[in-house]
PDB file of C-alpha atoms and ligand atoms in Angstrom:
ATOM      1  CA  UNK Y1343     -16.331 -14.021 -14.931  1.00 80.00           C
ATOM      2  CA  UNK Y1344     -14.662 -12.778 -11.726  1.00 96.00           C
ATOM      3  CA  UNK Y1345     -13.053  -9.365 -12.072  1.00 97.00           C
ATOM      4  CA  UNK Y1346      -9.620  -8.928 -10.540  1.00 98.00           C
ATOM      5  CA  UNK Y1347      -9.556  -6.932  -7.328  1.00 98.00           C
ATOM      6  CA  UNK Y1348      -6.338  -5.283  -6.173  1.00 98.00           C
ATOM      7  CA  UNK Y1349      -6.660  -3.958  -2.622  1.00 98.00           C
ATOM      8  CA  UNK Y1350      -4.012  -2.048  -0.717  1.00 98.00           C
ATOM      9  CA  UNK Y1351      -3.888  -2.448   3.046  1.00 98.00           C
ATOM     10  CA  UNK Y1352      -2.008   0.550   4.411  1.00 98.00           C
ATOM     11  CA  UNK Y1353      -2.141  -0.641   8.022  1.00 98.00           C
ATOM     12  CA  UNK Y1354      -0.984   2.137  10.393  1.00 98.00           C
ATOM     13  CA  UNK Y1355       0.702   4.165   7.653  1.00 98.00           C
ATOM     14  CA  UNK Y1356      -0.110   7.485   5.978  1.00 98.00           C
ATOM     15  CA  UNK Y1357      -1.735  10.387   7.740  1.00 98.00           C
ATOM     16  CA  UNK Y1358      -3.864  12.912   5.883  1.00 98.00           C
ATOM     17  CA  UNK Y1359      -1.028  14.581   3.920  1.00 98.00           C
ATOM     18  CA  UNK Y1360       0.504  11.325   2.687  1.00 98.00           C
ATOM     19  CA  UNK Y1361      -2.942   9.960   1.868  1.00 98.00           C
ATOM     20  CA  UNK Y1362      -3.681  12.966  -0.359  1.00 98.00           C
ATOM     21  CA  UNK Y1363      -0.335  12.664  -2.131  1.00 98.00           C
ATOM     22  CA  UNK Y1364      -0.791   8.935  -2.712  1.00 98.00           C
ATOM     23  CA  UNK Y1365      -4.322   9.198  -4.055  1.00 98.00           C
ATOM     24  CA  UNK Y1366      -3.500  12.097  -6.338  1.00 97.00           C
ATOM     25  CA  UNK Y1367      -0.569  10.052  -7.667  1.00 98.00           C
ATOM     26  CA  UNK Y1368      -2.693   6.936  -8.120  1.00 97.00           C
ATOM     27  CA  UNK Y1369      -5.451   8.818  -9.948  1.00 97.00           C
ATOM     28  CA  UNK Y1370      -2.818  10.288 -12.259  1.00 96.00           C
ATOM     29  CA  UNK Y1371      -1.792   6.755 -13.308  1.00 95.00           C
ATOM     30  CA  UNK Y1372      -5.333   6.183 -14.611  1.00 87.00           C
ATOM     31  CA  UNK Y1373      -5.713   2.606 -13.305  1.00 83.00           C
ATOM     32  CA  UNK Y1374      -7.031  -0.011 -15.739  1.00 88.00           C
ATOM     33  CA  UNK Y1375     -10.835  -0.149 -16.050  1.00 91.00           C
ATOM     34  CA  UNK Y1376     -10.525  -3.961 -16.243  1.00 94.00           C
ATOM     35  CA  UNK Y1377      -9.393  -4.190 -12.611  1.00 97.00           C
ATOM     36  CA  UNK Y1378     -11.220  -3.227  -9.411  1.00 98.00           C
ATOM     37  CA  UNK Y1379      -8.972  -1.237  -7.094  1.00 98.00           C
ATOM     38  CA  UNK Y1380      -9.433  -0.512  -3.393  1.00 98.00           C
ATOM     39  CA  UNK Y1381      -7.270   1.395  -0.914  1.00 98.00           C
ATOM     40  CA  UNK Y1382      -7.585   1.158   2.857  1.00 98.00           C
ATOM     41  CA  UNK Y1383      -6.081   4.063   4.753  1.00 98.00           C
ATOM     42  CA  UNK Y1384      -6.211   4.409   8.547  1.00 98.00           C
ATOM     43  CA  UNK Y1385      -9.538   5.677   9.947  1.00 98.00           C
ATOM     44  CA  UNK Y1386      -8.280   9.241  10.306  1.00 98.00           C
ATOM     45  CA  UNK Y1387      -7.509   9.488   6.587  1.00 98.00           C
ATOM     46  CA  UNK Y1388     -10.835   8.090   5.373  1.00 98.00           C
ATOM     47  CA  UNK Y1389     -12.648  11.436   4.907  1.00 98.00           C
ATOM     48  CA  UNK Y1390      -9.769  12.902   2.889  1.00 98.00           C
ATOM     49  CA  UNK Y1391      -9.503   9.751   0.799  1.00 98.00           C
ATOM     50  CA  UNK Y1392     -13.276   9.690   0.240  1.00 98.00           C
ATOM     51  CA  UNK Y1393     -13.255  13.282  -0.935  1.00 98.00           C
ATOM     52  CA  UNK Y1394     -10.380  12.725  -3.371  1.00 98.00           C
ATOM     53  CA  UNK Y1395     -11.858   9.492  -4.706  1.00 98.00           C
ATOM     54  CA  UNK Y1396     -15.281  10.980  -5.418  1.00 97.00           C
ATOM     55  CA  UNK Y1397     -16.142  10.301  -9.043  1.00 95.00           C
ATOM     56  CA  UNK Y1398     -13.354   7.733  -9.469  1.00 96.00           C
ATOM     57  CA  UNK Y1399     -13.794   3.969  -9.662  1.00 95.00           C
ATOM     58  CA  UNK Y1400     -11.317   3.332  -6.854  1.00 97.00           C
ATOM     59  CA  UNK Y1401     -13.007   1.913  -3.777  1.00 98.00           C
ATOM     60  CA  UNK Y1402     -12.331   2.872  -0.180  1.00 98.00           C
ATOM     61  CA  UNK Y1403     -11.948   0.381   2.644  1.00 98.00           C
ATOM     62  CA  UNK Y1404     -11.557   0.671   6.395  1.00 98.00           C
ATOM     63  CA  UNK Y1405      -9.327  -1.775   8.258  1.00 98.00           C
ATOM     64  CA  UNK Y1406     -11.678  -2.853  11.044  1.00 98.00           C
ATOM     65  CA  UNK Y1407     -15.278  -2.534  12.212  1.00 98.00           C
ATOM     66  CA  UNK Y1408     -17.137  -3.345  15.398  1.00 98.00           C
ATOM     67  CA  UNK Y1409     -19.975  -5.869  15.545  1.00 98.00           C
ATOM     68  CA  UNK Y1410     -22.378  -3.472  17.281  1.00 98.00           C
ATOM     69  CA  UNK Y1411     -23.893  -0.364  15.739  1.00 96.00           C
ATOM     70  CA  UNK Y1412     -23.105   1.758  18.822  1.00 97.00           C
ATOM     71  CA  UNK Y1413     -22.419   1.380  22.517  1.00 97.00           C
ATOM     72  CA  UNK Y1414     -19.769   1.389  25.231  1.00 98.00           C
ATOM     73  CA  UNK Y1415     -16.880   0.032  23.157  1.00 98.00           C
ATOM     74  CA  UNK Y1416     -13.998   2.425  23.702  1.00 98.00           C
ATOM     75  CA  UNK Y1417     -11.704   2.692  20.706  1.00 96.00           C
ATOM     76  CA  UNK Y1418     -14.022   0.874  18.303  1.00 97.00           C
ATOM     77  CA  UNK Y1419     -15.911   2.112  15.254  1.00 98.00           C
ATOM     78  CA  UNK Y1420     -19.194   0.926  13.750  1.00 98.00           C
ATOM     79  CA  UNK Y1421     -20.196   0.110  10.203  1.00 98.00           C
ATOM     80  CA  UNK Y1422     -22.569   3.080  10.066  1.00 98.00           C
ATOM     81  CA  UNK Y1423     -19.770   5.404  11.149  1.00 98.00           C
ATOM     82  CA  UNK Y1424     -17.575   4.048   8.370  1.00 98.00           C
ATOM     83  CA  UNK Y1425     -20.195   4.431   5.647  1.00 98.00           C
ATOM     84  CA  UNK Y1426     -20.827   7.958   6.913  1.00 98.00           C
ATOM     85  CA  UNK Y1427     -17.127   8.668   6.265  1.00 97.00           C
ATOM     86  CA  UNK Y1428     -17.402   7.320   2.716  1.00 97.00           C
ATOM     87  CA  UNK Y1429     -16.032   3.792   3.174  1.00 98.00           C
ATOM     88  CA  UNK Y1430     -17.603   1.111   0.978  1.00 98.00           C
ATOM     89  CA  UNK Y1431     -15.420  -1.784   2.078  1.00 98.00           C
ATOM     90  CA  UNK Y1432     -13.843  -3.113   5.244  1.00 98.00           C
ATOM     91  CA  UNK Y1433     -11.040  -5.587   5.911  1.00 98.00           C
ATOM     92  CA  UNK Y1434     -11.987  -8.082   8.611  1.00 98.00           C
ATOM     93  CA  UNK Y1435      -9.992 -10.712  10.472  1.00 97.00           C
ATOM     94  CA  UNK Y1436      -6.537  -9.676   9.267  1.00 98.00           C
ATOM     95  CA  UNK Y1437      -3.817 -11.811  10.848  1.00 97.00           C
ATOM     96  CA  UNK Y1438      -2.411  -8.757  12.633  1.00 97.00           C
ATOM     97  CA  UNK Y1439      -5.821  -8.295  14.300  1.00 97.00           C
ATOM     98  CA  UNK Y1440      -5.782 -11.979  15.204  1.00 96.00           C
ATOM     99  CA  UNK Y1441      -2.191 -11.940  16.521  1.00 96.00           C
ATOM    100  CA  UNK Y1442      -2.061  -8.617  18.350  1.00 97.00           C
ATOM    101  CA  UNK Y1443      -5.684  -7.831  19.226  1.00 97.00           C
ATOM    102  CA  UNK Y1444      -7.301 -11.136  20.089  1.00 96.00           C
ATOM    103  CA  UNK Y1445      -9.437 -11.452  16.962  1.00 97.00           C
ATOM    104  CA  UNK Y1446     -10.987 -14.911  16.622  1.00 97.00           C
ATOM    105  CA  UNK Y1447     -13.016 -16.593  13.888  1.00 96.00           C
ATOM    106  CA  UNK Y1448     -16.098 -15.813  15.944  1.00 97.00           C
ATOM    107  CA  UNK Y1449     -15.381 -12.078  16.379  1.00 97.00           C
ATOM    108  CA  UNK Y1450     -14.293 -11.786  12.751  1.00 98.00           C
ATOM    109  CA  UNK Y1451     -17.578 -13.306  11.592  1.00 97.00           C
ATOM    110  CA  UNK Y1452     -19.533 -11.001  13.911  1.00 98.00           C
ATOM    111  CA  UNK Y1453     -17.710  -7.983  12.517  1.00 98.00           C
ATOM    112  CA  UNK Y1454     -18.315  -9.149   8.949  1.00 98.00           C
ATOM    113  CA  UNK Y1455     -22.024  -9.638   9.606  1.00 98.00           C
ATOM    114  CA  UNK Y1456     -22.360  -6.158  11.134  1.00 98.00           C
ATOM    115  CA  UNK Y1457     -20.405  -4.657   8.259  1.00 98.00           C
ATOM    116  CA  UNK Y1458     -22.724  -6.229   5.712  1.00 98.00           C
ATOM    117  CA  UNK Y1459     -25.746  -5.021   7.650  1.00 98.00           C
ATOM    118  CA  UNK Y1460     -24.318  -1.513   7.423  1.00 98.00           C
ATOM    119  CA  UNK Y1461     -23.943  -1.917   3.648  1.00 98.00           C
ATOM    120  CA  UNK Y1462     -20.177  -2.470   3.565  1.00 98.00           C
ATOM    121  CA  UNK Y1463     -18.470  -5.019   1.327  1.00 98.00           C
ATOM    122  CA  UNK Y1464     -16.120  -7.271   3.272  1.00 98.00           C
ATOM    123  CA  UNK Y1465     -12.599  -8.529   2.609  1.00 98.00           C
ATOM    124  CA  UNK Y1466     -12.436 -11.472   5.007  1.00 98.00           C
ATOM    125  CA  UNK Y1467      -8.888 -12.624   5.816  1.00 98.00           C
ATOM    126  CA  UNK Y1468      -7.827 -16.175   6.554  1.00 98.00           C
ATOM    127  CA  UNK Y1469      -4.526 -18.035   6.457  1.00 98.00           C
ATOM    128  CA  UNK Y1470      -2.321 -20.469   8.283  1.00 97.00           C
ATOM    129  CA  UNK Y1471       0.794 -19.834  10.363  1.00 96.00           C
ATOM    130  CA  UNK Y1472       4.155 -21.343   9.471  1.00 95.00           C
ATOM    131  CA  UNK Y1473       3.825 -23.862  12.259  1.00 96.00           C
ATOM    132  CA  UNK Y1474       0.405 -24.914  10.986  1.00 97.00           C
ATOM    133  CA  UNK Y1475       1.721 -25.329   7.435  1.00 96.00           C
ATOM    134  CA  UNK Y1476       4.768 -27.276   8.558  1.00 95.00           C
ATOM    135  CA  UNK Y1477       2.612 -29.626  10.592  1.00 97.00           C
ATOM    136  CA  UNK Y1478       0.320 -30.255   7.593  1.00 97.00           C
ATOM    137  CA  UNK Y1479      -2.632 -28.465   9.128  1.00 98.00           C
ATOM    138  CA  UNK Y1480      -3.142 -25.816   6.424  1.00 98.00           C
ATOM    139  CA  UNK Y1481      -6.397 -27.250   5.063  1.00 98.00           C
ATOM    140  CA  UNK Y1482      -7.756 -27.940   8.535  1.00 98.00           C
ATOM    141  CA  UNK Y1483      -7.099 -24.310   9.518  1.00 98.00           C
ATOM    142  CA  UNK Y1484      -8.620 -22.905   6.331  1.00 98.00           C
ATOM    143  CA  UNK Y1485     -11.657 -25.106   6.805  1.00 97.00           C
ATOM    144  CA  UNK Y1486     -12.243 -23.920  10.348  1.00 96.00           C
ATOM    145  CA  UNK Y1487     -11.610 -20.267   9.418  1.00 97.00           C
ATOM    146  CA  UNK Y1488     -14.225 -20.444   6.662  1.00 96.00           C
ATOM    147  CA  UNK Y1489     -16.667 -22.454   8.754  1.00 93.00           C
ATOM    148  CA  UNK Y1490     -19.724 -20.328   9.421  1.00 88.00           C
ATOM    149  CA  UNK Y1491     -19.127 -17.899   6.550  1.00 95.00           C
ATOM    150  CA  UNK Y1492     -22.395 -19.257   5.134  1.00 94.00           C
ATOM    151  CA  UNK Y1493     -24.125 -17.067   7.728  1.00 95.00           C
ATOM    152  CA  UNK Y1494     -22.946 -14.038   5.743  1.00 97.00           C
ATOM    153  CA  UNK Y1495     -24.276 -12.772   2.455  1.00 97.00           C
ATOM    154  CA  UNK Y1496     -22.210 -13.967  -0.527  1.00 97.00           C
ATOM    155  CA  UNK Y1497     -22.873 -10.622  -2.219  1.00 96.00           C
ATOM    156  CA  UNK Y1498     -20.002  -8.244  -1.678  1.00 93.00           C
ATOM    157  CA  UNK Y1499     -17.986 -10.904   0.150  1.00 98.00           C
ATOM    158  CA  UNK Y1500     -14.337 -11.292  -0.803  1.00 98.00           C
ATOM    159  CA  UNK Y1501     -12.025 -13.767   0.919  1.00 98.00           C
ATOM    160  CA  UNK Y1502      -8.305 -13.027   1.242  1.00 98.00           C
ATOM    161  CA  UNK Y1503      -6.024 -16.028   1.642  1.00 98.00           C
ATOM    162  CA  UNK Y1504      -3.014 -14.652   3.463  1.00 98.00           C
ATOM    163  CA  UNK Y1505      -0.549 -17.235   4.740  1.00 97.00           C
ATOM    164  CA  UNK Y1506       0.721 -15.611   7.946  1.00 96.00           C
ATOM    165  CA  UNK Y1507       4.290 -16.696   7.187  1.00 96.00           C
ATOM    166  CA  UNK Y1508       4.214 -14.642   3.978  1.00 95.00           C
ATOM    167  CA  UNK Y1509       2.840 -11.369   5.399  1.00 94.00           C
ATOM    168  CA  UNK Y1510       5.497  -8.683   5.527  1.00 89.00           C
ATOM    169  CA  UNK Y1511       8.269 -11.293   5.434  1.00 91.00           C
ATOM    170  CA  UNK Y1512       9.331 -11.089   1.802  1.00 88.00           C
ATOM    171  CA  UNK Y1513       8.554 -14.815   1.608  1.00 93.00           C
ATOM    172  CA  UNK Y1514       5.757 -15.489  -0.874  1.00 94.00           C
ATOM    173  CA  UNK Y1515       3.636 -18.582  -1.429  1.00 94.00           C
ATOM    174  CA  UNK Y1516       4.590 -20.143  -4.740  1.00 97.00           C
ATOM    175  CA  UNK Y1517       1.914 -19.814  -7.428  1.00 97.00           C
ATOM    176  CA  UNK Y1518       1.157 -23.531  -7.001  1.00 98.00           C
ATOM    177  CA  UNK Y1519       0.867 -23.238  -3.217  1.00 97.00           C
ATOM    178  CA  UNK Y1520      -1.472 -20.269  -3.648  1.00 98.00           C
ATOM    179  CA  UNK Y1521      -3.603 -22.055  -6.260  1.00 98.00           C
ATOM    180  CA  UNK Y1522      -3.853 -25.174  -4.090  1.00 98.00           C
ATOM    181  CA  UNK Y1523      -5.030 -23.140  -1.088  1.00 98.00           C
ATOM    182  CA  UNK Y1524      -7.416 -21.004  -3.153  1.00 98.00           C
ATOM    183  CA  UNK Y1525      -9.001 -24.071  -4.789  1.00 98.00           C
ATOM    184  CA  UNK Y1526      -9.430 -25.601  -1.343  1.00 98.00           C
ATOM    185  CA  UNK Y1527     -11.016 -22.399  -0.004  1.00 98.00           C
ATOM    186  CA  UNK Y1528     -13.357 -22.295  -2.983  1.00 98.00           C
ATOM    187  CA  UNK Y1529     -14.474 -25.815  -2.069  1.00 98.00           C
ATOM    188  CA  UNK Y1530     -15.185 -24.604   1.490  1.00 98.00           C
ATOM    189  CA  UNK Y1531     -17.190 -21.685   0.050  1.00 98.00           C
ATOM    190  CA  UNK Y1532     -19.187 -24.136  -2.082  1.00 97.00           C
ATOM    191  CA  UNK Y1533     -20.212 -25.974   1.057  1.00 96.00           C
ATOM    192  CA  UNK Y1534     -20.968 -22.704   2.881  1.00 96.00           C
ATOM    193  CA  UNK Y1535     -23.001 -21.200   0.021  1.00 96.00           C
ATOM    194  CA  UNK Y1536     -23.455 -23.166  -3.213  1.00 97.00           C
ATOM    195  CA  UNK Y1537     -21.254 -24.036  -6.172  1.00 97.00           C
ATOM    196  CA  UNK Y1538     -22.691 -21.183  -8.214  1.00 97.00           C
ATOM    197  CA  UNK Y1539     -22.221 -18.607  -5.463  1.00 97.00           C
ATOM    198  CA  UNK Y1540     -18.719 -19.844  -4.620  1.00 97.00           C
ATOM    199  CA  UNK Y1541     -17.767 -19.408  -8.293  1.00 97.00           C
ATOM    200  CA  UNK Y1542     -18.634 -15.738  -7.996  1.00 97.00           C
ATOM    201  CA  UNK Y1543     -16.742 -15.021  -4.755  1.00 98.00           C
ATOM    202  CA  UNK Y1544     -13.325 -13.493  -5.308  1.00 98.00           C
ATOM    203  CA  UNK Y1545     -10.408 -15.016  -3.413  1.00 98.00           C
ATOM    204  CA  UNK Y1546      -7.435 -12.679  -3.116  1.00 98.00           C
ATOM    205  CA  UNK Y1547      -3.887 -13.729  -2.360  1.00 98.00           C
ATOM    206  CA  UNK Y1548      -1.972 -11.728   0.236  1.00 98.00           C
ATOM    207  CA  UNK Y1549       1.586 -12.117   1.479  1.00 96.00           C
ATOM    208  CA  UNK Y1550       4.560 -10.244   0.014  1.00 95.00           C
ATOM    209  CA  UNK Y1551       2.788  -9.741  -3.316  1.00 97.00           C
ATOM    210  CA  UNK Y1552       4.955  -7.382  -5.368  1.00 97.00           C
ATOM    211  CA  UNK Y1553       5.310  -6.187  -8.964  1.00 98.00           C
ATOM    212  CA  UNK Y1554       7.911  -8.907  -9.571  1.00 97.00           C
ATOM    213  CA  UNK Y1555       5.697 -11.842  -8.563  1.00 97.00           C
ATOM    214  CA  UNK Y1556       2.219 -10.435  -9.287  1.00 98.00           C
ATOM    215  CA  UNK Y1557       1.815 -11.811 -12.798  1.00 98.00           C
ATOM    216  CA  UNK Y1558       2.715 -15.409 -11.927  1.00 98.00           C
ATOM    217  CA  UNK Y1559       0.419 -15.432  -8.886  1.00 98.00           C
ATOM    218  CA  UNK Y1560      -2.495 -13.673 -10.594  1.00 98.00           C
ATOM    219  CA  UNK Y1561      -2.254 -16.059 -13.562  1.00 97.00           C
ATOM    220  CA  UNK Y1562      -3.539 -18.917 -11.421  1.00 97.00           C
ATOM    221  CA  UNK Y1563      -7.207 -19.698 -12.062  1.00 97.00           C
ATOM    222  CA  UNK Y1564      -8.469 -19.310  -8.495  1.00 98.00           C
ATOM    223  CA  UNK Y1565      -6.369 -16.243  -7.643  1.00 98.00           C
ATOM    224  CA  UNK Y1566      -8.737 -13.340  -8.260  1.00 98.00           C
ATOM    225  CA  UNK Y1567      -6.567 -10.496  -7.097  1.00 98.00           C
ATOM    226  CA  UNK Y1568      -4.410  -9.446  -4.205  1.00 98.00           C
ATOM    227  CA  UNK Y1569      -4.482  -7.897  -0.765  1.00 98.00           C
ATOM    228  CA  UNK Y1570      -1.250  -5.989  -0.594  1.00 98.00           C
ATOM    229  CA  UNK Y1571       0.503  -4.470   2.396  1.00 98.00           C
ATOM    230  CA  UNK Y1572       4.052  -3.161   1.892  1.00 97.00           C
ATOM    231  CA  UNK Y1573       3.916  -2.802  -1.888  1.00 98.00           C
ATOM    232  CA  UNK Y1574       0.652  -0.852  -1.691  1.00 98.00           C
ATOM    233  CA  UNK Y1575       2.328   2.064   0.085  1.00 98.00           C
ATOM    234  CA  UNK Y1576       4.122   3.264  -2.988  1.00 98.00           C
ATOM    235  CA  UNK Y1577       2.142   4.481  -6.013  1.00 98.00           C
ATOM    236  CA  UNK Y1578       4.648   3.030  -8.468  1.00 97.00           C
ATOM    237  CA  UNK Y1579       4.651  -0.493  -7.061  1.00 98.00           C
ATOM    238  CA  UNK Y1580       0.895  -0.524  -6.381  1.00 98.00           C
ATOM    239  CA  UNK Y1581       0.093   0.605  -9.915  1.00 97.00           C
ATOM    240  CA  UNK Y1582       2.574  -1.937 -11.337  1.00 97.00           C
ATOM    241  CA  UNK Y1583       0.557  -4.675  -9.583  1.00 98.00           C
ATOM    242  CA  UNK Y1584      -2.667  -3.217 -11.019  1.00 98.00           C
ATOM    243  CA  UNK Y1585      -1.063  -3.336 -14.469  1.00 97.00           C
ATOM    244  CA  UNK Y1586      -0.041  -6.970 -13.932  1.00 97.00           C
ATOM    245  CA  UNK Y1587      -3.670  -7.776 -13.057  1.00 97.00           C
ATOM    246  CA  UNK Y1588      -4.846  -5.973 -16.203  1.00 97.00           C
ATOM    247  CA  UNK Y1589      -2.465  -8.088 -18.288  1.00 96.00           C
ATOM    248  CA  UNK Y1590      -3.843 -11.262 -16.660  1.00 96.00           C
ATOM    249  CA  UNK Y1591      -7.424 -10.020 -17.187  1.00 95.00           C
ATOM    250  CA  UNK Y1592      -6.631  -9.668 -20.877  1.00 93.00           C
ATOM    251  CA  UNK Y1593      -5.587 -13.344 -20.840  1.00 90.00           C
ATOM    252  CA  UNK Y1594      -1.906 -12.624 -21.420  1.00 84.00           C
TER     253      UNK Y1594
HETATM  254  C1  PEP E1010      -1.163  -7.687   4.406  1.00 50.21           C
HETATM  255  O1  PEP E1010      -0.852  -7.097   5.412  1.00 50.21           O
HETATM  256  O2  PEP E1010      -2.360  -7.945   4.169  1.00 50.21           O
HETATM  257  C2  PEP E1010      -0.091  -8.088   3.499  1.00 50.21           C
HETATM  258  C3  PEP E1010      -0.359  -8.966   2.565  1.00 50.21           C
HETATM  259  O3  PEP E1010       1.129  -7.511   3.711  1.00 50.21           O
HETATM  260  P1  PEP E1010       2.434  -7.651   2.754  1.00 50.21           P
HETATM  261  O4  PEP E1010       1.980  -7.452   1.341  1.00 50.21           O
HETATM  262  O5  PEP E1010       3.343  -6.574   3.216  1.00 50.21           O
HETATM  263  O6  PEP E1010       2.981  -9.018   2.970  1.00 50.21           O
END
């Protein structure tokens, strides 16, 4: 019932020229209609990406959004500004925002709420650090990171479970570790919303997801897609992950 979603997080990579080349290449691969696909270029590449993606089924995400619609917030960007540029999605609460820019659960929730008010769909990132996992606090962390999500709309909400120790490290959660965390997060979403609504919310896995491990991770019942950093920067590897999701969607 949940469609796979494969989302690429480009982080601070690809200016306008590289964005055009990537999107033209991706469109030429004719991504599977059975899989939802989203790319998230830097802000400066959003208009170019939006123009090239017009008429395609590939969605466009921004990587951050402010919680106010306008005001004295130097360096920030509002939901309305993003929709004006053609974005339909936004990534919120990524661990790099939390580690380097002081993002907290509170600010992430505020950003997500503002994004939804502006009509954006939200990919809301959570995940434990290595130290938290090794001290058996993974579930406690996931519970507190999802606490309060019930204040958001379940419609257009996607949660990305991204263990911090797996992001950009080449170290991936095993399929069983991912399934265990995703099932736990789904339980948290049931409490935040309802069992029926939680069943419909997609939970993506993120953390060194690559063509070589995509099928085994995406085969797990509560893994509904991926948020992909490094491997989303190359058309070949990104489209190989989309193909792996299409194979899983076909039940193979
Ligand atoms: C990410 O940044 O969201 C991510 C999952 O990165 P990577 O795939 O490179 O680990």
